């Protein structure tokens, strides 16, 4: 029998009704002759009592300076609770199941608390559970160091757990169940014309994740791509086939069709542009000092443009004050321009195709959207715009590249 890894997010385990739908998905896969490994997130979102943020707030109310090791220890509890509840729900439905923490599942990580990386997986107990005819229910988002300390994998880490287990176990497919029916061409809250995509390439989904889309965690897609395991993005609450993410050769298509130049539009709000003026930024050491200092403070920067007389980049608005203060300690005055948003077009089909930037510029010009800054890669073009224009910009780009068709 083949192995299927099914990952269920917080909304899928949060209530008795949603857990019943989860159980039905698992039993259906078992009826199809598959061995099933289930990966679960913590139940619900704050202020739900077992949500990760609720647990973290609890320990921080005791000590605002609680060490990262202790924060990881309590953050991992939410997923452990979910494994027991889901295993019990499966047992109640007549489906044998066993709950496993990340450590019990054999997931080893480095010691980078709150954002650990998986270093190896020894799935002996998972395989034993499957050979005994049970569903293995594994706590996502967590692992254990060589010294036995619990670590967490960062936001979205349950997706990473599922993909890593799929790669280790040689799964036929990794199914990511959430509260949406698949990957859309844009955030429907921003672009009402957005549509679901039946298939996508790994590259496109990675670039979407890089540019702010929150459907699947970036590391999970990278693992799936490297191991060539298909991902299916589905809804727990419907029978929609969802979006299949796989190699072109593995997609079920009747005829060849070249990839779209642009496959999606992504948006990220609440950004602040920082501009550093000076005459020394042509010096590599000066540039290094700026970004190394921000990195030491764990301030993430994006859309970096370096010129001989200035540097421009963006940060999350919640980190802008800390970034300005940090640079001030270096004697660098930063001009902060809040109220910005990043709007990006994504598509593996744009590589080497001339005129894509021209179409982006025309669409935004015609929509009367002012472009503050740009950045690009082989598979994306990003524009920084006033946040008040974000929706208009996204809809203009979506229409320009005919993504609603």
mmCIF file of C-alpha atoms in Angstrom:
data_model
loop_
_atom_site.group_PDB
_atom_site.id
_atom_site.type_symbol
_atom_site.label_atom_id
_atom_site.label_comp_id
_atom_site.label_asym_id
_atom_site.label_seq_id
_atom_site.Cartn_x
_atom_site.Cartn_y
_atom_site.Cartn_z
ATOM 1 C CA UNK A 1 0.000 0.000 0.000
ATOM 2 C CA UNK A 2 1.123 3.541 -0.660
ATOM 3 C CA UNK A 3 1.491 6.183 2.035
ATOM 4 C CA UNK A 4 -0.463 9.421 2.088
ATOM 5 C CA UNK A 5 0.454 12.272 4.433
ATOM 6 C CA UNK A 6 -2.493 14.487 5.367
ATOM 7 C CA UNK A 7 -1.896 17.742 7.206
ATOM 8 C CA UNK A 8 -4.808 19.477 8.932
ATOM 9 C CA UNK A 9 -4.625 23.092 10.091
ATOM 10 C CA UNK A 10 -6.004 24.656 13.226
ATOM 11 C CA UNK A 11 -9.506 25.288 11.892
ATOM 12 C CA UNK A 12 -9.767 21.613 10.893
ATOM 13 C CA UNK A 13 -9.218 20.376 14.458
ATOM 14 C CA UNK A 14 -10.882 23.190 16.401
ATOM 15 C CA UNK A 15 -14.425 21.846 16.742
ATOM 16 C CA UNK A 16 -16.295 18.565 16.914
ATOM 17 C CA UNK A 17 -17.883 19.281 13.526
ATOM 18 C CA UNK A 18 -14.586 20.026 11.783
ATOM 19 C CA UNK A 19 -12.932 16.989 13.365
ATOM 20 C CA UNK A 20 -15.731 14.825 11.985
ATOM 21 C CA UNK A 21 -14.855 16.084 8.506
ATOM 22 C CA UNK A 22 -11.177 15.402 9.190
ATOM 23 C CA UNK A 23 -11.998 11.845 10.249
ATOM 24 C CA UNK A 24 -14.028 11.334 7.063
ATOM 25 C CA UNK A 25 -11.037 12.395 4.916
ATOM 26 C CA UNK A 26 -8.755 9.954 6.721
ATOM 27 C CA UNK A 27 -11.194 7.053 6.496
ATOM 28 C CA UNK A 28 -11.757 7.735 2.798
ATOM 29 C CA UNK A 29 -8.025 7.450 2.141
ATOM 30 C CA UNK A 30 -7.892 4.217 4.148
ATOM 31 C CA UNK A 31 -10.776 2.806 2.119
ATOM 32 C CA UNK A 32 -8.702 3.573 -0.978
ATOM 33 C CA UNK A 33 -6.058 1.232 0.377
ATOM 34 C CA UNK A 34 -3.627 3.856 1.660
ATOM 35 C CA UNK A 35 -1.581 3.989 4.815
ATOM 36 C CA UNK A 36 -2.239 7.390 6.368
ATOM 37 C CA UNK A 37 -0.006 9.662 8.386
ATOM 38 C CA UNK A 38 -1.852 12.680 9.797
ATOM 39 C CA UNK A 39 -0.019 15.862 10.829
ATOM 40 C CA UNK A 40 -1.966 18.351 12.939
ATOM 41 C CA UNK A 41 -1.660 21.961 14.040
ATOM 42 C CA UNK A 42 -2.807 23.413 17.344
ATOM 43 C CA UNK A 43 -6.556 23.788 17.782
ATOM 44 C CA UNK A 44 -7.954 27.082 16.579
ATOM 45 C CA UNK A 45 -6.557 30.568 16.817
ATOM 46 C CA UNK A 46 -6.169 33.008 19.682
ATOM 47 C CA UNK A 47 -8.087 33.355 22.022
ATOM 48 C CA UNK A 48 -8.962 29.634 21.762
ATOM 49 C CA UNK A 49 -7.528 28.043 24.925
ATOM 50 C CA UNK A 50 -5.091 25.668 23.205
ATOM 51 C CA UNK A 51 -4.032 27.933 20.322
ATOM 52 C CA UNK A 52 -0.300 28.555 20.086
ATOM 53 C CA UNK A 53 -0.557 32.310 20.669
ATOM 54 C CA UNK A 54 -2.800 31.753 23.690
ATOM 55 C CA UNK A 55 -0.233 29.426 25.251
ATOM 56 C CA UNK A 56 2.617 31.820 24.508
ATOM 57 C CA UNK A 57 0.710 34.766 25.965
ATOM 58 C CA UNK A 58 0.156 32.755 29.118
ATOM 59 C CA UNK A 59 3.847 32.144 29.761
ATOM 60 C CA UNK A 60 4.731 35.716 28.772
ATOM 61 C CA UNK A 61 2.209 36.996 31.311
ATOM 62 C CA UNK A 62 4.323 35.271 33.938
ATOM 63 C CA UNK A 63 7.652 36.471 32.526
ATOM 64 C CA UNK A 64 7.919 38.865 29.589
ATOM 65 C CA UNK A 65 11.544 37.806 29.161
ATOM 66 C CA UNK A 66 10.881 34.051 29.161
ATOM 67 C CA UNK A 67 13.774 32.380 27.282
ATOM 68 C CA UNK A 68 13.162 31.023 23.782
ATOM 69 C CA UNK A 69 13.711 27.471 25.054
ATOM 70 C CA UNK A 70 10.819 27.817 27.492
ATOM 71 C CA UNK A 71 8.591 29.509 24.898
ATOM 72 C CA UNK A 72 9.174 26.608 22.511
ATOM 73 C CA UNK A 73 8.360 24.088 25.221
ATOM 74 C CA UNK A 74 4.926 25.592 25.839
ATOM 75 C CA UNK A 75 4.242 26.432 22.171
ATOM 76 C CA UNK A 76 4.657 22.760 21.246
ATOM 77 C CA UNK A 77 1.890 21.757 23.672
ATOM 78 C CA UNK A 78 -0.901 22.931 21.372
ATOM 79 C CA UNK A 79 -0.032 20.418 18.656
ATOM 80 C CA UNK A 80 0.419 17.629 21.208
ATOM 81 C CA UNK A 81 -3.095 18.246 22.527
ATOM 82 C CA UNK A 82 -4.395 18.109 18.946
ATOM 83 C CA UNK A 83 -2.733 14.743 18.270
ATOM 84 C CA UNK A 84 -4.446 13.141 21.260
ATOM 85 C CA UNK A 85 -7.850 14.633 20.424
ATOM 86 C CA UNK A 86 -7.634 13.624 16.753
ATOM 87 C CA UNK A 87 -6.402 10.125 17.588
ATOM 88 C CA UNK A 88 -9.320 9.757 20.000
ATOM 89 C CA UNK A 89 -11.772 10.983 17.345
ATOM 90 C CA UNK A 90 -10.433 8.409 14.882
ATOM 91 C CA UNK A 91 -10.673 5.636 17.477
ATOM 92 C CA UNK A 92 -14.271 6.663 18.230
ATOM 93 C CA UNK A 93 -15.051 6.257 14.528
ATOM 94 C CA UNK A 94 -13.586 2.754 14.501
ATOM 95 C CA UNK A 95 -10.275 3.766 12.931
ATOM 96 C CA UNK A 96 -7.231 2.646 14.969
ATOM 97 C CA UNK A 97 -4.817 5.523 15.613
ATOM 98 C CA UNK A 98 -1.751 6.447 17.644
ATOM 99 C CA UNK A 99 -0.671 9.952 18.676
ATOM 100 C CA UNK A 100 3.008 10.889 18.429
ATOM 101 C CA UNK A 101 4.867 13.999 19.508
ATOM 102 C CA UNK A 102 7.550 15.338 17.184
ATOM 103 C CA UNK A 103 10.195 13.621 19.300
ATOM 104 C CA UNK A 104 8.304 10.302 19.298
ATOM 105 C CA UNK A 105 7.957 10.576 15.525
ATOM 106 C CA UNK A 106 11.751 10.784 15.254
ATOM 107 C CA UNK A 107 12.001 14.421 14.117
ATOM 108 C CA UNK A 108 15.399 15.888 15.042
ATOM 109 C CA UNK A 109 16.222 19.570 14.656
ATOM 110 C CA UNK A 110 18.990 22.048 15.205
ATOM 111 C CA UNK A 111 18.927 24.237 18.319
ATOM 112 C CA UNK A 112 17.550 27.420 16.744
ATOM 113 C CA UNK A 113 14.594 27.890 19.084
ATOM 114 C CA UNK A 114 11.365 29.311 17.580
ATOM 115 C CA UNK A 115 12.637 28.779 14.022
ATOM 116 C CA UNK A 116 14.397 25.420 14.035
ATOM 117 C CA UNK A 117 15.345 23.386 10.967
ATOM 118 C CA UNK A 118 14.782 19.651 10.670
ATOM 119 C CA UNK A 119 18.137 17.843 10.487
ATOM 120 C CA UNK A 120 16.934 14.243 10.198
ATOM 121 C CA UNK A 121 13.897 12.028 10.671
ATOM 122 C CA UNK A 122 13.977 8.456 11.962
ATOM 123 C CA UNK A 123 10.356 7.334 11.434
ATOM 124 C CA UNK A 124 10.593 3.929 13.147
ATOM 125 C CA UNK A 125 7.559 4.462 15.387
ATOM 126 C CA UNK A 126 5.496 5.861 12.528
ATOM 127 C CA UNK A 127 6.243 2.788 10.419
ATOM 128 C CA UNK A 128 5.451 0.510 13.362
ATOM 129 C CA UNK A 129 2.069 2.189 13.779
ATOM 130 C CA UNK A 130 1.310 1.804 10.071
ATOM 131 C CA UNK A 131 2.363 -1.855 10.077
ATOM 132 C CA UNK A 132 -0.030 -2.403 12.985
ATOM 133 C CA UNK A 133 -2.866 -1.041 10.861
ATOM 134 C CA UNK A 134 -3.046 2.302 12.680
ATOM 135 C CA UNK A 135 -3.113 5.907 11.549
ATOM 136 C CA UNK A 136 -0.074 7.750 12.878
ATOM 137 C CA UNK A 137 -1.162 11.166 14.166
ATOM 138 C CA UNK A 138 1.935 13.368 14.421
ATOM 139 C CA UNK A 139 2.289 16.734 16.141
ATOM 140 C CA UNK A 140 3.350 19.300 13.563
ATOM 141 C CA UNK A 141 5.515 22.375 14.097
ATOM 142 C CA UNK A 142 8.008 20.682 16.418
ATOM 143 C CA UNK A 143 11.013 18.474 16.875
ATOM 144 C CA UNK A 144 13.741 17.782 19.388
ATOM 145 C CA UNK A 145 17.444 18.604 19.577
ATOM 146 C CA UNK A 146 20.272 16.131 20.171
ATOM 147 C CA UNK A 147 20.145 17.085 23.851
ATOM 148 C CA UNK A 148 16.410 16.393 24.087
ATOM 149 C CA UNK A 149 15.122 19.975 24.101
ATOM 150 C CA UNK A 150 11.847 20.687 22.315
ATOM 151 C CA UNK A 151 12.028 23.137 19.422
ATOM 152 C CA UNK A 152 9.444 24.661 17.103
ATOM 153 C CA UNK A 153 9.787 25.187 13.353
ATOM 154 C CA UNK A 154 8.420 28.703 12.978
ATOM 155 C CA UNK A 155 5.037 29.889 11.766
ATOM 156 C CA UNK A 156 3.540 27.446 9.298
ATOM 157 C CA UNK A 157 5.848 24.754 10.606
ATOM 158 C CA UNK A 158 3.199 22.021 10.494
ATOM 159 C CA UNK A 159 3.299 22.246 6.694
ATOM 160 C CA UNK A 160 7.046 21.691 6.903
ATOM 161 C CA UNK A 161 6.547 18.664 9.153
ATOM 162 C CA UNK A 162 4.113 17.138 6.655
ATOM 163 C CA UNK A 163 6.380 17.687 3.654
ATOM 164 C CA UNK A 164 9.451 16.372 5.486
ATOM 165 C CA UNK A 165 7.591 13.241 6.591
ATOM 166 C CA UNK A 166 6.294 12.765 3.059
ATOM 167 C CA UNK A 167 9.837 12.924 1.705
ATOM 168 C CA UNK A 168 11.201 10.565 4.383
ATOM 169 C CA UNK A 169 8.419 8.016 3.973
ATOM 170 C CA UNK A 170 8.328 8.164 0.164
ATOM 171 C CA UNK A 171 4.677 9.187 0.258
ATOM 172 C CA UNK A 172 2.598 9.203 -2.905
ATOM 173 C CA UNK A 173 1.281 12.649 -2.076
ATOM 174 C CA UNK A 174 1.159 15.206 0.725
ATOM 175 C CA UNK A 175 -2.301 16.702 1.187
ATOM 176 C CA UNK A 176 -2.480 20.077 2.948
ATOM 177 C CA UNK A 177 -6.010 20.574 4.292
ATOM 178 C CA UNK A 178 -7.039 24.069 5.236
ATOM 179 C CA UNK A 179 -10.131 26.291 5.183
ATOM 180 C CA UNK A 180 -9.783 27.281 1.499
ATOM 181 C CA UNK A 181 -10.369 25.079 -1.527
ATOM 182 C CA UNK A 182 -6.993 25.600 -3.146
ATOM 183 C CA UNK A 183 -4.533 28.205 -4.351
ATOM 184 C CA UNK A 184 -6.060 31.258 -5.984
ATOM 185 C CA UNK A 185 -4.634 33.690 -8.509
ATOM 186 C CA UNK A 186 -4.822 36.431 -5.848
ATOM 187 C CA UNK A 187 -6.201 37.044 -2.381
ATOM 188 C CA UNK A 188 -9.972 37.167 -2.998
ATOM 189 C CA UNK A 189 -10.356 39.715 -0.213
ATOM 190 C CA UNK A 190 -8.236 42.057 -2.329
ATOM 191 C CA UNK A 191 -9.135 40.883 -5.849
ATOM 192 C CA UNK A 192 -12.737 39.596 -6.039
ATOM 193 C CA UNK A 193 -12.081 38.314 -9.573
ATOM 194 C CA UNK A 194 -9.482 35.819 -8.319
ATOM 195 C CA UNK A 195 -10.031 32.209 -9.348
ATOM 196 C CA UNK A 196 -8.845 28.822 -8.145
ATOM 197 C CA UNK A 197 -5.993 27.119 -9.964
ATOM 198 C CA UNK A 198 -6.302 23.405 -10.690
ATOM 199 C CA UNK A 199 -2.554 22.883 -11.081
ATOM 200 C CA UNK A 200 0.597 24.819 -10.290
ATOM 201 C CA UNK A 201 4.330 24.316 -10.523
ATOM 202 C CA UNK A 202 6.492 24.122 -7.434
ATOM 203 C CA UNK A 203 8.347 27.190 -8.677
ATOM 204 C CA UNK A 204 5.227 29.337 -8.859
ATOM 205 C CA UNK A 205 4.062 28.335 -5.384
ATOM 206 C CA UNK A 206 7.522 28.940 -3.916
ATOM 207 C CA UNK A 207 7.594 32.399 -5.458
ATOM 208 C CA UNK A 208 4.077 33.120 -4.187
ATOM 209 C CA UNK A 209 5.178 32.122 -0.688
ATOM 210 C CA UNK A 210 8.298 34.266 -1.045
ATOM 211 C CA UNK A 211 6.155 37.244 -2.002
ATOM 212 C CA UNK A 212 3.771 36.965 0.926
ATOM 213 C CA UNK A 213 1.056 34.450 0.021
ATOM 214 C CA UNK A 214 0.220 32.396 3.109
ATOM 215 C CA UNK A 215 -1.390 29.309 1.602
ATOM 216 C CA UNK A 216 1.547 26.947 2.278
ATOM 217 C CA UNK A 217 4.796 27.496 4.150
ATOM 218 C CA UNK A 218 7.776 28.132 1.872
ATOM 219 C CA UNK A 219 9.978 25.424 3.407
ATOM 220 C CA UNK A 220 7.267 22.831 2.826
ATOM 221 C CA UNK A 221 7.086 23.589 -0.899
ATOM 222 C CA UNK A 222 10.883 23.540 -1.189
ATOM 223 C CA UNK A 223 11.027 20.111 0.453
ATOM 224 C CA UNK A 224 8.277 18.772 -1.814
ATOM 225 C CA UNK A 225 10.020 20.130 -4.908
ATOM 226 C CA UNK A 226 13.399 18.651 -3.981
ATOM 227 C CA UNK A 227 11.856 15.248 -3.228
ATOM 228 C CA UNK A 228 9.451 15.467 -6.214
ATOM 229 C CA UNK A 229 6.438 14.619 -4.067
ATOM 230 C CA UNK A 230 3.157 16.161 -5.284
ATOM 231 C CA UNK A 231 1.351 18.541 -2.957
ATOM 232 C CA UNK A 232 -2.417 18.883 -2.953
ATOM 233 C CA UNK A 233 -3.908 21.994 -1.350
ATOM 234 C CA UNK A 234 -7.486 21.170 -0.320
ATOM 235 C CA UNK A 235 -10.301 22.180 1.980
ATOM 236 C CA UNK A 236 -11.350 20.046 4.910
ATOM 237 C CA UNK A 237 -14.860 21.387 4.470
ATOM 238 C CA UNK A 238 -15.571 20.434 0.844
ATOM 239 C CA UNK A 239 -14.983 17.684 -1.709
ATOM 240 C CA UNK A 240 -13.198 19.998 -4.138
ATOM 241 C CA UNK A 241 -10.086 18.363 -5.663
ATOM 242 C CA UNK A 242 -8.120 21.488 -4.743
ATOM 243 C CA UNK A 243 -4.860 22.555 -6.356
ATOM 244 C CA UNK A 244 -2.246 19.994 -7.393
ATOM 245 C CA UNK A 245 1.338 21.217 -7.144
ATOM 246 C CA UNK A 246 3.730 18.953 -9.023
ATOM 247 C CA UNK A 247 6.254 18.616 -11.823
ATOM 248 C CA UNK A 248 4.838 19.454 -15.225
ATOM 249 C CA UNK A 249 5.412 15.837 -16.236
ATOM 250 C CA UNK A 250 3.201 14.587 -13.403
ATOM 251 C CA UNK A 251 0.249 16.859 -14.106
ATOM 252 C CA UNK A 252 -2.799 15.246 -15.641
ATOM 253 C CA UNK A 253 -3.054 17.353 -18.797
ATOM 254 C CA UNK A 254 -4.241 16.159 -22.189
ATOM 255 C CA UNK A 255 -2.122 18.486 -24.330
ATOM 256 C CA UNK A 256 0.942 20.648 -23.941
ATOM 257 C CA UNK A 257 0.300 24.189 -22.807
ATOM 258 C CA UNK A 258 3.088 26.693 -22.155
ATOM 259 C CA UNK A 259 3.121 28.206 -18.680
ATOM 260 C CA UNK A 260 1.391 31.522 -18.204
ATOM 261 C CA UNK A 261 3.747 34.478 -18.138
ATOM 262 C CA UNK A 262 2.116 35.462 -14.832
ATOM 263 C CA UNK A 263 0.171 32.956 -12.762
ATOM 264 C CA UNK A 264 -0.708 34.979 -9.654
ATOM 265 C CA UNK A 265 -0.698 38.351 -7.929
ATOM 266 C CA UNK A 266 0.320 38.591 -4.279
ATOM 267 C CA UNK A 267 -0.063 41.424 -1.792
ATOM 268 C CA UNK A 268 1.598 42.274 1.516
ATOM 269 C CA UNK A 269 0.280 45.220 3.520
ATOM 270 C CA UNK A 270 1.668 47.142 6.512
ATOM 271 C CA UNK A 271 5.155 47.770 5.133
ATOM 272 C CA UNK A 272 7.385 50.763 5.856
ATOM 273 C CA UNK A 273 10.025 51.957 3.408
ATOM 274 C CA UNK A 274 13.340 53.008 4.934
ATOM 275 C CA UNK A 275 15.709 55.200 2.934
ATOM 276 C CA UNK A 276 19.272 55.820 4.127
ATOM 277 C CA UNK A 277 21.013 58.812 2.549
ATOM 278 C CA UNK A 278 24.764 59.283 2.476
ATOM 279 C CA UNK A 279 27.842 59.361 0.287
ATOM 280 C CA UNK A 280 29.541 56.228 1.623
ATOM 281 C CA UNK A 281 27.167 53.504 0.560
ATOM 282 C CA UNK A 282 29.294 52.591 -2.392
ATOM 283 C CA UNK A 283 31.621 51.128 0.234
ATOM 284 C CA UNK A 284 30.834 47.433 0.651
ATOM 285 C CA UNK A 285 31.780 47.553 4.329
ATOM 286 C CA UNK A 286 29.223 50.274 5.046
ATOM 287 C CA UNK A 287 26.476 48.288 3.335
ATOM 288 C CA UNK A 288 27.479 45.162 5.247
ATOM 289 C CA UNK A 289 27.323 47.070 8.534
ATOM 290 C CA UNK A 290 23.754 48.191 7.890
ATOM 291 C CA UNK A 291 22.355 44.777 7.058
ATOM 292 C CA UNK A 292 24.462 42.791 9.516
ATOM 293 C CA UNK A 293 23.277 45.027 12.359
ATOM 294 C CA UNK A 294 19.629 44.633 11.365
ATOM 295 C CA UNK A 295 20.101 40.868 11.066
ATOM 296 C CA UNK A 296 21.608 40.740 14.557
ATOM 297 C CA UNK A 297 18.367 42.316 15.814
ATOM 298 C CA UNK A 298 16.333 39.744 13.813
ATOM 299 C CA UNK A 299 14.748 42.486 11.705
ATOM 300 C CA UNK A 300 13.822 41.098 8.295
ATOM 301 C CA UNK A 301 14.358 43.381 5.289
ATOM 302 C CA UNK A 302 12.955 43.095 1.763
ATOM 303 C CA UNK A 303 13.040 44.876 -1.619
ATOM 304 C CA UNK A 304 16.638 45.990 -1.129
ATOM 305 C CA UNK A 305 18.023 48.633 -3.523
ATOM 306 C CA UNK A 306 21.633 49.803 -2.999
ATOM 307 C CA UNK A 307 22.994 52.889 -4.769
ATOM 308 C CA UNK A 308 26.261 54.814 -4.253
ATOM 309 C CA UNK A 309 24.437 57.577 -2.365
ATOM 310 C CA UNK A 310 21.527 55.777 -0.710
ATOM 311 C CA UNK A 311 19.987 52.482 0.341
ATOM 312 C CA UNK A 312 16.268 51.731 0.208
ATOM 313 C CA UNK A 313 14.447 48.705 1.596
ATOM 314 C CA UNK A 314 11.259 47.788 3.386
ATOM 315 C CA UNK A 315 10.420 46.253 6.753
ATOM 316 C CA UNK A 316 7.209 45.187 8.417
ATOM 317 C CA UNK A 317 5.651 48.311 9.911
ATOM 318 C CA UNK A 318 5.630 46.720 13.370
ATOM 319 C CA UNK A 319 9.456 46.542 13.172
ATOM 320 C CA UNK A 320 10.041 50.002 11.700
ATOM 321 C CA UNK A 321 10.649 51.807 15.003
ATOM 322 C CA UNK A 322 13.151 49.174 16.121
ATOM 323 C CA UNK A 323 14.929 49.361 12.754
ATOM 324 C CA UNK A 324 15.193 53.153 12.896
ATOM 325 C CA UNK A 325 16.509 52.993 16.476
ATOM 326 C CA UNK A 326 19.029 50.290 15.584
ATOM 327 C CA UNK A 327 20.367 52.291 12.655
ATOM 328 C CA UNK A 328 20.474 55.390 14.837
ATOM 329 C CA UNK A 329 22.912 53.596 17.132
ATOM 330 C CA UNK A 330 25.208 53.312 14.098
ATOM 331 C CA UNK A 331 24.907 57.041 13.543
ATOM 332 C CA UNK A 332 22.717 56.511 10.469
ATOM 333 C CA UNK A 333 19.534 58.515 10.071
ATOM 334 C CA UNK A 334 16.787 56.565 8.339
ATOM 335 C CA UNK A 335 13.939 58.244 6.489
ATOM 336 C CA UNK A 336 10.833 56.199 7.300
ATOM 337 C CA UNK A 337 7.903 56.173 4.869
ATOM 338 C CA UNK A 338 5.046 54.202 6.471
ATOM 339 C CA UNK A 339 1.756 53.190 4.905
ATOM 340 C CA UNK A 340 3.183 51.095 2.066
ATOM 341 C CA UNK A 341 2.281 47.750 0.523
ATOM 342 C CA UNK A 342 4.112 45.306 -1.734
ATOM 343 C CA UNK A 343 2.244 44.050 -4.801
ATOM 344 C CA UNK A 344 3.905 41.321 -6.879
ATOM 345 C CA UNK A 345 3.275 39.395 -10.070
ATOM 346 C CA UNK A 346 4.550 35.807 -9.995
ATOM 347 C CA UNK A 347 5.101 33.253 -12.741
ATOM 348 C CA UNK A 348 7.770 30.863 -13.981
ATOM 349 C CA UNK A 349 6.685 31.758 -17.520
ATOM 350 C CA UNK A 350 8.125 35.279 -17.246
ATOM 351 C CA UNK A 351 11.754 34.157 -17.233
ATOM 352 C CA UNK A 352 13.464 35.525 -20.336
ATOM 353 C CA UNK A 353 10.251 37.043 -21.692
ATOM 354 C CA UNK A 354 10.670 40.710 -22.640
ATOM 355 C CA UNK A 355 8.013 43.273 -21.879
ATOM 356 C CA UNK A 356 6.661 41.950 -18.579
ATOM 357 C CA UNK A 357 7.852 44.990 -16.629
ATOM 358 C CA UNK A 358 6.403 47.236 -19.307
ATOM 359 C CA UNK A 359 2.997 45.609 -18.855
ATOM 360 C CA UNK A 360 3.265 45.978 -15.069
ATOM 361 C CA UNK A 361 4.164 49.646 -15.404
ATOM 362 C CA UNK A 362 1.363 50.296 -17.885
ATOM 363 C CA UNK A 363 -1.250 48.606 -15.717
ATOM 364 C CA UNK A 364 -0.260 50.617 -12.652
ATOM 365 C CA UNK A 365 -0.002 53.850 -14.636
ATOM 366 C CA UNK A 366 -3.461 53.365 -16.099
ATOM 367 C CA UNK A 367 -4.798 52.664 -12.596
ATOM 368 C CA UNK A 368 -3.183 55.886 -11.310
ATOM 369 C CA UNK A 369 -1.022 53.936 -8.825
ATOM 370 C CA UNK A 370 2.285 55.531 -7.849
ATOM 371 C CA UNK A 371 5.245 53.130 -7.752
ATOM 372 C CA UNK A 372 7.660 53.913 -4.918
ATOM 373 C CA UNK A 373 10.227 51.175 -5.494
ATOM 374 C CA UNK A 374 10.642 47.912 -7.436
ATOM 375 C CA UNK A 375 12.534 44.639 -7.184
ATOM 376 C CA UNK A 376 12.534 41.520 -9.332
ATOM 377 C CA UNK A 377 13.777 37.977 -9.776
ATOM 378 C CA UNK A 378 13.550 35.447 -12.596
ATOM 379 C CA UNK A 379 10.017 34.589 -11.473
ATOM 380 C CA UNK A 380 8.552 37.736 -9.932
ATOM 381 C CA UNK A 381 8.312 41.504 -10.148
ATOM 382 C CA UNK A 382 7.415 43.429 -6.992
ATOM 383 C CA UNK A 383 6.258 47.031 -6.720
ATOM 384 C CA UNK A 384 6.039 49.076 -3.546
ATOM 385 C CA UNK A 385 2.916 51.230 -3.635
ATOM 386 C CA UNK A 386 0.906 53.313 -1.160
ATOM 387 C CA UNK A 387 -1.131 50.934 0.965
ATOM 388 C CA UNK A 388 -4.276 52.893 0.091
ATOM 389 C CA UNK A 389 -3.688 51.882 -3.551
ATOM 390 C CA UNK A 390 -2.924 48.193 -2.868
ATOM 391 C CA UNK A 391 -6.296 46.794 -3.883
ATOM 392 C CA UNK A 392 -6.492 48.934 -7.016
ATOM 393 C CA UNK A 393 -2.959 47.920 -8.004
ATOM 394 C CA UNK A 394 -3.613 44.213 -7.462
ATOM 395 C CA UNK A 395 -6.832 44.284 -9.472
ATOM 396 C CA UNK A 396 -5.153 46.195 -12.297
ATOM 397 C CA UNK A 397 -2.338 43.639 -12.523
ATOM 398 C CA UNK A 398 -4.761 40.726 -12.272
ATOM 399 C CA UNK A 399 -6.696 42.149 -15.219
ATOM 400 C CA UNK A 400 -3.579 43.060 -17.217
ATOM 401 C CA UNK A 401 -2.388 39.454 -17.232
ATOM 402 C CA UNK A 402 -5.913 38.040 -17.691
ATOM 403 C CA UNK A 403 -5.746 35.866 -14.594
ATOM 404 C CA UNK A 404 -9.519 35.782 -14.172
ATOM 405 C CA UNK A 405 -9.926 33.730 -17.347
#
